[in-house]
Tab-separated table of C-alpha atoms in Angstrom:
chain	number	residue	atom	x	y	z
N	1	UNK	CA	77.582	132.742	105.792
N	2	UNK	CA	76.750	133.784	102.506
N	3	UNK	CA	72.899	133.735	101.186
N	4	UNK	CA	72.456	131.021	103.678
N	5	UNK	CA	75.497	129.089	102.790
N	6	UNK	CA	78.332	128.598	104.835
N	7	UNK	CA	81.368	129.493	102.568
N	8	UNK	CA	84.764	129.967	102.573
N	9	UNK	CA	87.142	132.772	101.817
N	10	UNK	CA	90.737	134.163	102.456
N	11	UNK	CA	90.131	137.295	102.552
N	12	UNK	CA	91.808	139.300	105.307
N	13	UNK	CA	92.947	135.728	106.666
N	14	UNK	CA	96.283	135.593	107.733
N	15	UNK	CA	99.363	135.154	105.006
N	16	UNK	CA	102.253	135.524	103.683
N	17	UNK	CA	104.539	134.644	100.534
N	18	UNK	CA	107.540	135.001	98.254
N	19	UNK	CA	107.001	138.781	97.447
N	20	UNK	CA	109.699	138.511	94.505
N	21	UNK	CA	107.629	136.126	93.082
N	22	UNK	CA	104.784	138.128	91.025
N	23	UNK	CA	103.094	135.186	90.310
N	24	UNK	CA	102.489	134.386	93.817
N	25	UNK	CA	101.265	137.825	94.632
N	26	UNK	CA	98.779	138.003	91.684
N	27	UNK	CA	97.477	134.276	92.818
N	28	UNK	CA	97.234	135.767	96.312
N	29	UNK	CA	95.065	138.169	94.394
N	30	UNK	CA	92.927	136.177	92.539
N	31	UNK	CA	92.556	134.174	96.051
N	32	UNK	CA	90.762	136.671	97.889
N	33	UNK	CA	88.009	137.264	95.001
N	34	UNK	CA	86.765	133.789	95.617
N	35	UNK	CA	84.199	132.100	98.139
N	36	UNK	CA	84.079	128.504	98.417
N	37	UNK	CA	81.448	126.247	99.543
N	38	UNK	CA	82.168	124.834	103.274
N	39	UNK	CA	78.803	123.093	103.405
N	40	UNK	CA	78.554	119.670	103.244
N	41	UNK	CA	74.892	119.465	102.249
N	42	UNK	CA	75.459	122.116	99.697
N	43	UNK	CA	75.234	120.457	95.832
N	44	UNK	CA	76.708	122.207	92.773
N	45	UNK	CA	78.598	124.498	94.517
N	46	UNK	CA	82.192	124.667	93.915
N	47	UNK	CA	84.436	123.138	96.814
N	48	UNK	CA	87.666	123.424	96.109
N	49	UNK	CA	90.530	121.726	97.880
N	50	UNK	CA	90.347	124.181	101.069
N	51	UNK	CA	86.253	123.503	100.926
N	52	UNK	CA	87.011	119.458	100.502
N	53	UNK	CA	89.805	119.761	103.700
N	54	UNK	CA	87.442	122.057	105.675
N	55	UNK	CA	84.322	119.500	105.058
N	56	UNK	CA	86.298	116.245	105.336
N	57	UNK	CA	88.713	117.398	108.285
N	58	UNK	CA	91.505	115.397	106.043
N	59	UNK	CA	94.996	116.953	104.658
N	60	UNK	CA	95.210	117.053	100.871
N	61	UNK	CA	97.776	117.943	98.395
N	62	UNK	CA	98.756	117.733	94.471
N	63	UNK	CA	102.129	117.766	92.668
N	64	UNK	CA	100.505	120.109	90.208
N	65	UNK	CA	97.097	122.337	90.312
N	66	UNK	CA	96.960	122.889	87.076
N	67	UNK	CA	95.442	119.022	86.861
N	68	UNK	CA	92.471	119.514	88.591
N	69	UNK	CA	88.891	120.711	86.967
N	70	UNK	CA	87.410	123.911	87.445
N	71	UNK	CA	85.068	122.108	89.449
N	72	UNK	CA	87.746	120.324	91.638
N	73	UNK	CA	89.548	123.741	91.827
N	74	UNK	CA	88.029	126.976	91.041
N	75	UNK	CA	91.038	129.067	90.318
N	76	UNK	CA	92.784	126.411	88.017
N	77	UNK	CA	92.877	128.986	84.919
N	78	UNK	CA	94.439	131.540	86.559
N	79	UNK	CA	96.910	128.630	88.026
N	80	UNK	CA	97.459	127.650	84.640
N	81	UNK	CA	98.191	131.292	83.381
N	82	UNK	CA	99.872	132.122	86.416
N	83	UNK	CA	102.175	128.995	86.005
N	84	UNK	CA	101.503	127.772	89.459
N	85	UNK	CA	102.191	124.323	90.566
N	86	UNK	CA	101.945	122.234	94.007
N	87	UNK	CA	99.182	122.870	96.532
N	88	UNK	CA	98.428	121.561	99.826
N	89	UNK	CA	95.586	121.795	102.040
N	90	UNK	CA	95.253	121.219	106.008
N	91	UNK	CA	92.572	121.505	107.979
N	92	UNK	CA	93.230	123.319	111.314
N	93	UNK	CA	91.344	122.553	114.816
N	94	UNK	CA	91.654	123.124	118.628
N	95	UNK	CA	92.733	120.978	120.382
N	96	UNK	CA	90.223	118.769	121.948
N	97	UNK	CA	87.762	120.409	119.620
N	98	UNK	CA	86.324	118.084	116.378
N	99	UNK	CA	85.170	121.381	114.814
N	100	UNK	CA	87.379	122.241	111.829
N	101	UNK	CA	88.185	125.955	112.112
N	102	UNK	CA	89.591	126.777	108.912
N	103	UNK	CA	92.458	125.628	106.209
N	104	UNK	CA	95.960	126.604	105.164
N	105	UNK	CA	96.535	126.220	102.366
N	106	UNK	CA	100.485	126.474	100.646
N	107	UNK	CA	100.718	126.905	97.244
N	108	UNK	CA	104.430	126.282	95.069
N	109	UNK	CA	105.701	127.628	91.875
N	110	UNK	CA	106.913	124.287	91.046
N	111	UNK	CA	106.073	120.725	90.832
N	112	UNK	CA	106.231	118.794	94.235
N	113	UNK	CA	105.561	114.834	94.795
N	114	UNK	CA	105.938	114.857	98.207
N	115	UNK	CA	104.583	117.045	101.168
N	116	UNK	CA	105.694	115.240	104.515
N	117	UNK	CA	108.426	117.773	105.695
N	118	UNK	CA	105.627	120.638	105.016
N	119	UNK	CA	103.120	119.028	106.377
N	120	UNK	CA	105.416	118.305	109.522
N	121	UNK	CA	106.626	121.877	110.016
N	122	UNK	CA	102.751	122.829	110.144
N	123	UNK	CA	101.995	121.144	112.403
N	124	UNK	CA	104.487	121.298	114.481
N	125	UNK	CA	103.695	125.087	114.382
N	126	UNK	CA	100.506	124.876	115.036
N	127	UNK	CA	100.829	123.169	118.500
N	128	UNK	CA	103.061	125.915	119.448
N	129	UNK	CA	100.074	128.100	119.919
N	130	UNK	CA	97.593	125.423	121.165
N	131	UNK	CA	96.486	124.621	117.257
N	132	UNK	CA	96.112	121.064	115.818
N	133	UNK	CA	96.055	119.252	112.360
N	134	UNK	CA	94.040	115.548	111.908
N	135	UNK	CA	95.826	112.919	113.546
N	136	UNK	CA	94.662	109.575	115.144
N	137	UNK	CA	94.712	110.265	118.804
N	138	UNK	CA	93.780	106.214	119.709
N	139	UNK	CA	94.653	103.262	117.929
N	140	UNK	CA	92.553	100.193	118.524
N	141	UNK	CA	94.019	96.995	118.890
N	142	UNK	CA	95.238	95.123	116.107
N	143	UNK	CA	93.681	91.862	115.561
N	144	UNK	CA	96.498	90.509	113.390
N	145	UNK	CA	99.938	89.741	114.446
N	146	UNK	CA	103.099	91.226	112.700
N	147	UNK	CA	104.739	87.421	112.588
N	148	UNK	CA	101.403	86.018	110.819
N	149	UNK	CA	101.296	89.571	108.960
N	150	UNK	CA	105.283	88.858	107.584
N	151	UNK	CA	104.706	84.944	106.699
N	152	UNK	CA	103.217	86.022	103.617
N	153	UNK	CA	104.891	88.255	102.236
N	154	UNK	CA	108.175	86.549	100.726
N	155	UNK	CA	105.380	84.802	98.117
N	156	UNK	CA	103.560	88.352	97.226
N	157	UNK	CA	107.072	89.233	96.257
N	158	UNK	CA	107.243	86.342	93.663
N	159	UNK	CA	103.918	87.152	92.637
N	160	UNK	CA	104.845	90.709	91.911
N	161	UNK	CA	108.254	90.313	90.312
N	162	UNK	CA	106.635	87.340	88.162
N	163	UNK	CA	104.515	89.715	87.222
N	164	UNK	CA	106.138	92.779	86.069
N	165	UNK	CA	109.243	90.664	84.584
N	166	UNK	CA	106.500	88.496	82.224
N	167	UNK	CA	104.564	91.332	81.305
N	168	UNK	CA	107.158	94.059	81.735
N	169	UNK	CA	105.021	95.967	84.047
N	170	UNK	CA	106.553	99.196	85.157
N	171	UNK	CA	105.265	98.729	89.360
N	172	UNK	CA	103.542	96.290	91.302
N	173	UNK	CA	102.647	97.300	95.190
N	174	UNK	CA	100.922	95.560	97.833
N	175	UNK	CA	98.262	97.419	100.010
N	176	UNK	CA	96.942	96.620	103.694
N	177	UNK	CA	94.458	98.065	106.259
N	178	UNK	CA	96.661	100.731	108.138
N	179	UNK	CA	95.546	98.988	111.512
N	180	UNK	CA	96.840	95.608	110.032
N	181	UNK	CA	100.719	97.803	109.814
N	182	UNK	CA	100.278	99.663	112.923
N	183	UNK	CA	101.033	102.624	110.743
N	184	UNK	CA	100.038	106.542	111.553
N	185	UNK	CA	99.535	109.021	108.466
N	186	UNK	CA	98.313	112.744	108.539
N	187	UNK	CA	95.269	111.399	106.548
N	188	UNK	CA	94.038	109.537	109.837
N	189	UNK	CA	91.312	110.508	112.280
N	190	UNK	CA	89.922	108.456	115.042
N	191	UNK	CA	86.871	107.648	112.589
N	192	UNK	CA	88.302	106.491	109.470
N	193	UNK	CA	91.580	104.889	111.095
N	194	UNK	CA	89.887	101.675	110.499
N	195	UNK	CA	88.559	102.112	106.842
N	196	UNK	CA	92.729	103.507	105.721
N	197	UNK	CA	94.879	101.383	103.656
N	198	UNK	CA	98.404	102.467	102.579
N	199	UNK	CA	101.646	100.501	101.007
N	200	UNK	CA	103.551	97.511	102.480
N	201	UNK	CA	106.718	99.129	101.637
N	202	UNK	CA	108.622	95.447	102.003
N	203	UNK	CA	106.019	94.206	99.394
N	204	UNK	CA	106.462	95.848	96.112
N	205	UNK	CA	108.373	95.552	93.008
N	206	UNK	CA	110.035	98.735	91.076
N	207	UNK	CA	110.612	97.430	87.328
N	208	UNK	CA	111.243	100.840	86.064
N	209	UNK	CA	113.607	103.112	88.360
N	210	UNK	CA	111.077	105.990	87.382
N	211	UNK	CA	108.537	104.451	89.096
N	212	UNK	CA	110.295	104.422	92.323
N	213	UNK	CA	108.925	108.366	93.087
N	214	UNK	CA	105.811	107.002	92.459
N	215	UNK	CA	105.457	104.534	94.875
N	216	UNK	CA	106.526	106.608	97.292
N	217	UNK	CA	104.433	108.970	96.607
N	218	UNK	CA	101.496	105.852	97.315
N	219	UNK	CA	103.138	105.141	100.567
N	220	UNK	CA	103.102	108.616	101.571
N	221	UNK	CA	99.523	109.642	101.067
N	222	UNK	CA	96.896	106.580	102.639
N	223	UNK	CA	93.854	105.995	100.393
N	224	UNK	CA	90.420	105.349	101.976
N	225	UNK	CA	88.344	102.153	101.344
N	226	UNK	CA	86.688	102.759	97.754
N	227	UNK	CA	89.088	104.965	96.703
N	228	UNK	CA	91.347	104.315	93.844
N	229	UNK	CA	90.994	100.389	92.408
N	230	UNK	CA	93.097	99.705	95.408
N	231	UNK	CA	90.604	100.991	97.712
N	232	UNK	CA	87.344	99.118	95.666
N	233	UNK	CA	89.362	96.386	95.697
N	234	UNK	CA	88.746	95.508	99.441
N	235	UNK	CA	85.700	96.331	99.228
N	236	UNK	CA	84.853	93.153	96.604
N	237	UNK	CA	86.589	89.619	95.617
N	238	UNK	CA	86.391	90.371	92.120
N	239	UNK	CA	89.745	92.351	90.572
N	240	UNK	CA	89.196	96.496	89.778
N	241	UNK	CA	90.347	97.833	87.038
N	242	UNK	CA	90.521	101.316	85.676
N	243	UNK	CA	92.012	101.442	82.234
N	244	UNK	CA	92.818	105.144	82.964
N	245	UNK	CA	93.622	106.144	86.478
N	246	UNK	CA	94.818	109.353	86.414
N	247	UNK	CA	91.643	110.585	84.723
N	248	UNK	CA	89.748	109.530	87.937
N	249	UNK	CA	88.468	112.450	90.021
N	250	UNK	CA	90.607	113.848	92.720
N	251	UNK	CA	88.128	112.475	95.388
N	252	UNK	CA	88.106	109.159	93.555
N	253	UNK	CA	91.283	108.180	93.363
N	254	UNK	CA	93.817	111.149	95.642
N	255	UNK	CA	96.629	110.027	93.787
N	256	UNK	CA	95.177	110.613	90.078
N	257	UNK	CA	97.937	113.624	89.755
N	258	UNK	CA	100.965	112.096	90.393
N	259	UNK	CA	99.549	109.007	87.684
N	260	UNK	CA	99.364	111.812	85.226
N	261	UNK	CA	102.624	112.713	85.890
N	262	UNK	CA	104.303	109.550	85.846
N	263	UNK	CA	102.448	109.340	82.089
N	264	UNK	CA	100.262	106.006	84.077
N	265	UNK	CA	97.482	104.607	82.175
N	266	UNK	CA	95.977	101.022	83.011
N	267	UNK	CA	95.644	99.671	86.708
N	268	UNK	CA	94.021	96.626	88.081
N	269	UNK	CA	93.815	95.337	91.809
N	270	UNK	CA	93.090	92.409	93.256
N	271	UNK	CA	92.291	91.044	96.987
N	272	UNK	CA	93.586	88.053	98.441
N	273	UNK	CA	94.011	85.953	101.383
N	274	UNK	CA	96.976	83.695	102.494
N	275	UNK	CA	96.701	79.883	103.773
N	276	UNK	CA	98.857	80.975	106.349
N	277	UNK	CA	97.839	84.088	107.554
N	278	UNK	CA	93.793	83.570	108.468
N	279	UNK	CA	91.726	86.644	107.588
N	280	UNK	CA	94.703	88.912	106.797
N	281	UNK	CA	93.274	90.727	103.698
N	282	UNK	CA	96.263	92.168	101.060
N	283	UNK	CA	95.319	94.035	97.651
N	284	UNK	CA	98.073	93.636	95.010
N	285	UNK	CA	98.306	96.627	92.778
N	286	UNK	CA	99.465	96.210	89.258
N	287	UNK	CA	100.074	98.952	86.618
N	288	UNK	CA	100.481	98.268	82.592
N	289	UNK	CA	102.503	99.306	80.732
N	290	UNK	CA	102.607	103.115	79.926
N	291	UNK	CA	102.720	102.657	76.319
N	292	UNK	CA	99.557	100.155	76.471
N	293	UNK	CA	96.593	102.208	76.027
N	294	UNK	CA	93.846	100.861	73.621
N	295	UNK	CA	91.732	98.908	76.009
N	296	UNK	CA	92.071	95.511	73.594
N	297	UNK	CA	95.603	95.267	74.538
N	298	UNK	CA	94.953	96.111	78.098
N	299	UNK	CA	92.606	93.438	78.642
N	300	UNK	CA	95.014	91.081	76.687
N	301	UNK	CA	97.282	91.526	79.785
N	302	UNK	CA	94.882	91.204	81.788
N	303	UNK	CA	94.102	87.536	80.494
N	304	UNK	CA	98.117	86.814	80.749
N	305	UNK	CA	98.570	88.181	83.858
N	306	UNK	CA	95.731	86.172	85.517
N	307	UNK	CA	96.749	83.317	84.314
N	308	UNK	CA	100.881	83.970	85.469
N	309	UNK	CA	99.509	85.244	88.970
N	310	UNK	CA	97.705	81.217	89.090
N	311	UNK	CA	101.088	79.797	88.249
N	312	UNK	CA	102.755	81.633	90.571
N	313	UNK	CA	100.409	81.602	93.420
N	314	UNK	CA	100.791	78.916	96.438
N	315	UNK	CA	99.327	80.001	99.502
N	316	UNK	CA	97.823	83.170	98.047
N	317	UNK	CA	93.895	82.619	96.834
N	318	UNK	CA	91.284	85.190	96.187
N	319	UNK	CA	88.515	85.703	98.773
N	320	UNK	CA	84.881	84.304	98.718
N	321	UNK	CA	81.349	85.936	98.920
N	322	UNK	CA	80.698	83.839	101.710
N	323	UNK	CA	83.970	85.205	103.407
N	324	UNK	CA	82.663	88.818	102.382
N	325	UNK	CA	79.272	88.338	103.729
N	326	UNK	CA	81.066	87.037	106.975
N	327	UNK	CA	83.196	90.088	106.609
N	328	UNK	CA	79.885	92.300	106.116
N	329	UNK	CA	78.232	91.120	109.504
N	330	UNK	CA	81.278	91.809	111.311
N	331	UNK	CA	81.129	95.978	112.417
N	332	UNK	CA	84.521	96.101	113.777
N	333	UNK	CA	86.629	93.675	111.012
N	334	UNK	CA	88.944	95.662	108.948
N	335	UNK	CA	88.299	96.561	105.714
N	336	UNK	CA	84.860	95.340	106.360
N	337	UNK	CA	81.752	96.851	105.418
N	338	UNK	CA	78.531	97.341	107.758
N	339	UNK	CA	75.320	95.140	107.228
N	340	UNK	CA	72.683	97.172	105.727
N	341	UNK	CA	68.936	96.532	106.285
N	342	UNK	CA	68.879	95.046	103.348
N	343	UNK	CA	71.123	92.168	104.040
N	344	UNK	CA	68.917	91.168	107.194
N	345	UNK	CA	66.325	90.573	104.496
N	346	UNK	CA	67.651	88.553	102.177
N	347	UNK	CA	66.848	84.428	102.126
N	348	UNK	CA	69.303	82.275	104.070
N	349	UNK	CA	71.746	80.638	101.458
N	350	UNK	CA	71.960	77.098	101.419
N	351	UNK	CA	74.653	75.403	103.203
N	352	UNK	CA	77.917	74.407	100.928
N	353	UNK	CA	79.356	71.424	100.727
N	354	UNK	CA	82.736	71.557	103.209
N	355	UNK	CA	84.850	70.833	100.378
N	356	UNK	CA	84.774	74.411	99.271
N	357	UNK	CA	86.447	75.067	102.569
N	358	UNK	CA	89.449	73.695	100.940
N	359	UNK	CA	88.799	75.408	97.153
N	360	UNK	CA	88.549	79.018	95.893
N	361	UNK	CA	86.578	79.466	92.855
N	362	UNK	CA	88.672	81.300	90.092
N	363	UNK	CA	88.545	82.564	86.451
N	364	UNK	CA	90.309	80.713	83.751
N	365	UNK	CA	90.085	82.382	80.441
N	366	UNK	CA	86.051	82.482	80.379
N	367	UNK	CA	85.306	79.431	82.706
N	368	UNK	CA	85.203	79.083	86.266
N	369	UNK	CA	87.439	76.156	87.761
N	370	UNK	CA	87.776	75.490	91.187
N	371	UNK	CA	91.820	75.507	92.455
N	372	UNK	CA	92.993	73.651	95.184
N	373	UNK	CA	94.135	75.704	98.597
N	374	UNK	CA	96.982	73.914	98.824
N	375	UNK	CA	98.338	72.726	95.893
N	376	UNK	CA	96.925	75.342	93.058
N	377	UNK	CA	95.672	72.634	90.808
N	378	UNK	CA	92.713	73.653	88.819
N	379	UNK	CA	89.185	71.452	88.466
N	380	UNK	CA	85.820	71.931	86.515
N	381	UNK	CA	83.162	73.373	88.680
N	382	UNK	CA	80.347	73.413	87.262
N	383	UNK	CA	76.913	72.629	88.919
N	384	UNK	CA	76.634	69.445	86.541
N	385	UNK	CA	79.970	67.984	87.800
N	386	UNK	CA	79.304	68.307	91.258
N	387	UNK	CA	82.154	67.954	93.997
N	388	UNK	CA	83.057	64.306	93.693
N	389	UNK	CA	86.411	65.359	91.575
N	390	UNK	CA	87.215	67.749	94.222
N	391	UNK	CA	86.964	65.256	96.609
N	392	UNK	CA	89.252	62.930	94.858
N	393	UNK	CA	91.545	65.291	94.798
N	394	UNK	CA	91.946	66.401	98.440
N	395	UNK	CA	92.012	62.013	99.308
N	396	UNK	CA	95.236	62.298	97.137
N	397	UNK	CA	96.633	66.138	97.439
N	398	UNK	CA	100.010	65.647	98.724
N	399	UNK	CA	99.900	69.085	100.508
N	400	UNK	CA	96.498	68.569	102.347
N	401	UNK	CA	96.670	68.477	105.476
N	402	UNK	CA	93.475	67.354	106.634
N	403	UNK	CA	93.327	64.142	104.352
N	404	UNK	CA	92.199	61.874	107.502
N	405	UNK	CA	89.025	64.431	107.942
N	406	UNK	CA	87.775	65.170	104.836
N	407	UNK	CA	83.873	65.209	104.952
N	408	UNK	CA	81.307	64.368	102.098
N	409	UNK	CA	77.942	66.508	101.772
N	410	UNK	CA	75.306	66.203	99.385
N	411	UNK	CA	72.316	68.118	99.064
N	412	UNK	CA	69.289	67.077	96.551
């Protein structure tokens, strides 16, 4: 505790380092001079990474300190003068005991993507004297199966290679609730395990072979819902963008370092459903060009891209607000969020016409059409038009399937 504030510090902690490296011994140095803020109410105060591990019991790690704010890292001037590089941060318990005890943290005199083995070897250490890092000790059960999971994912492949071949995109990647993959990470904990979302490895397209780290570098470290536009974008059926990712905050967006690195600039997601696979919520993940900066051009892609992804697109359709207020009322869905107080307030919505069941509203240059679930075809929406031409349509769609029960409802 320091004037009431519960800090931390490495001073006369436990370490040890490269002793023919001066650079690490004068950082080692500079280490000990500095106490940073462990408390979780505290505002202003500098964290750091080992006070954002210690308060968030989660790993964290950067290919390069030298990237982060004075804020974000206290000691980043003396990394930058000291020519210091990677950093990790884990948060240490005991077993059976919630309470995070302290943080290691291992710094590098070099540039490093990717900490698994590291992380690994810690850990492994540390249950050799009764010591634990975060990891999910339960899983609860999936409510998706991996066969429904797998049917869509040969089309999000032609999405994404549609995608980056038209617009020479440099990476397209597809992201899912953890629980959806069965997947473990060292970012999980029994409490966020549901709210984590990483990389479907099988779903992603590489147009430039320098991108390849990169991605792997996604699928390594899990994001948390809200976090990144891959993370907002479950959170909402409208697409994120961020026409500069790798000036996002380190909290924001974890993986704002290794954008900078990989000289990313423009990124847009976008959640979607499949006809074939129920609720089963993906987020495609597209990134423009790296030499396409001015934010005209940008959204000029963006117009082209939406309108390849519709032309492309067969079983793949973006999600409702009625399927994300659905989503909202249901505490244990994936990817869903809680209902507040507020939402038990608000005026019951009046009932839609069941032909919407069968349409998902979508943007087409500055209008809003309605396009058909099954066959993609596009139709004017409006209020003034009403539903009778979508109704037409599904008596003579050659891919409906329900043509002998299509109901009529009007409402006055």
């Amino acid at each position: 505790m320091s004037y009431g504030q519960l800090v931390l510090t490495t001073r006369g902690m436990p370490f040890t380092l490269n002793k023919s490296s001066e650079r690490l011994v004068q950082f080692r140095d500079v280490s000990t001079r500095y106490q940073l803020s462990a408390d979780v109410a505290s505002k202003g105060s500098p964290v750091g990474l080992p006070g954002r591990v210690f308060i968030g019991k989660l790993p964290e790690w950067s290919p390069d300190v030298r990237y982060f704010t004075s804020y974000e890292y206290p000691m980043v001037a003396h990394a930058q003068y000291l020519d210091v590089h990677g950093t990790m941060g884990l948060p240490v318990f005991e077993k059976g005991n919630p309470s995070c005890l302290g943080v290691i943290e291992l710094i590098m005199t070099r540039q490093k993507l990717n900490f698994t083995s590291e992380i690994n070897n810690i850990c492994s250490a540390l249950q050799a004297v009764n010591l634990r890092s975060s990891e999910v000790s339960s899983i609860p059960r999936a409510k998706f199966s991996s066969a429904s999971y797998k049917d869509a994912l040969p089309e999000i492949l032609e999405v994404l290679r549609a995608a980056c071949v038209t617009h020479n995109l440099p990476l397209a990647q597809t992201w899912a609730t953890c629980a959806q993959q069965w997947k473990r990470g060292s970012r999980h904990s029994d409490e966020n395990y549901q709210h984590c979302i990483s990389t479907i490895d099988a779903a992603c397209y590489v147009n430039d072979p320098q991108m390849q780290n990169f991605h792997d570098s996604c699928s390594d470290h899990h994001l948390l819902l809200k976090q990144g536009v891959a993370g907002k974008a479950f959170t909402t059926n409208q697409p994120c963008f961020l026409p500069d990712i790798g000036s996002s905050a380190k909290p924001d967006y974890p993986l704002c370092h290794h954008a900078k690195i990989f000289n990313l600039k423009g990124a847009v997601a976008i959640r979607l459903r499949c006809t074939r696979t129920g609720t089963a919520d993906f987020v495609l993940e597209f990134f423009l060009p790296t030499d396409c900066e001015a934010l005209e051009e940008q959204k000029a892609v963006l117009d082209t891209l939406s309108g390849t992804m519709q032309n492309v697109c067969q079983t793949l359709r973006t999600v409702t607000d009625k399927e994300l207020e659905d989503d909202a009322m249901k505490p244990n869905s994936f990817g869903g969020l809680q209902m507040n107080k507020k939402a038990n307030k608000r005026k019951p919505m009046a009932p839609r016409s069941t032909v919407w069941k069968s349409f998902t509203k979508v943007m087409v240059g500055d209008t809003v059409k309605a396009k058909c679930n099954y066959c993609g075809e596009n139709y004017c929406c409006e209020s003034k038009n009403g539903t009778s031409s979508l109704i037409s349509h599904l008596k003579r769609c050659k891919l409906n399937p329900n043509k002998s029960s299509v109901g009529v409802c009007i409402y006055v």
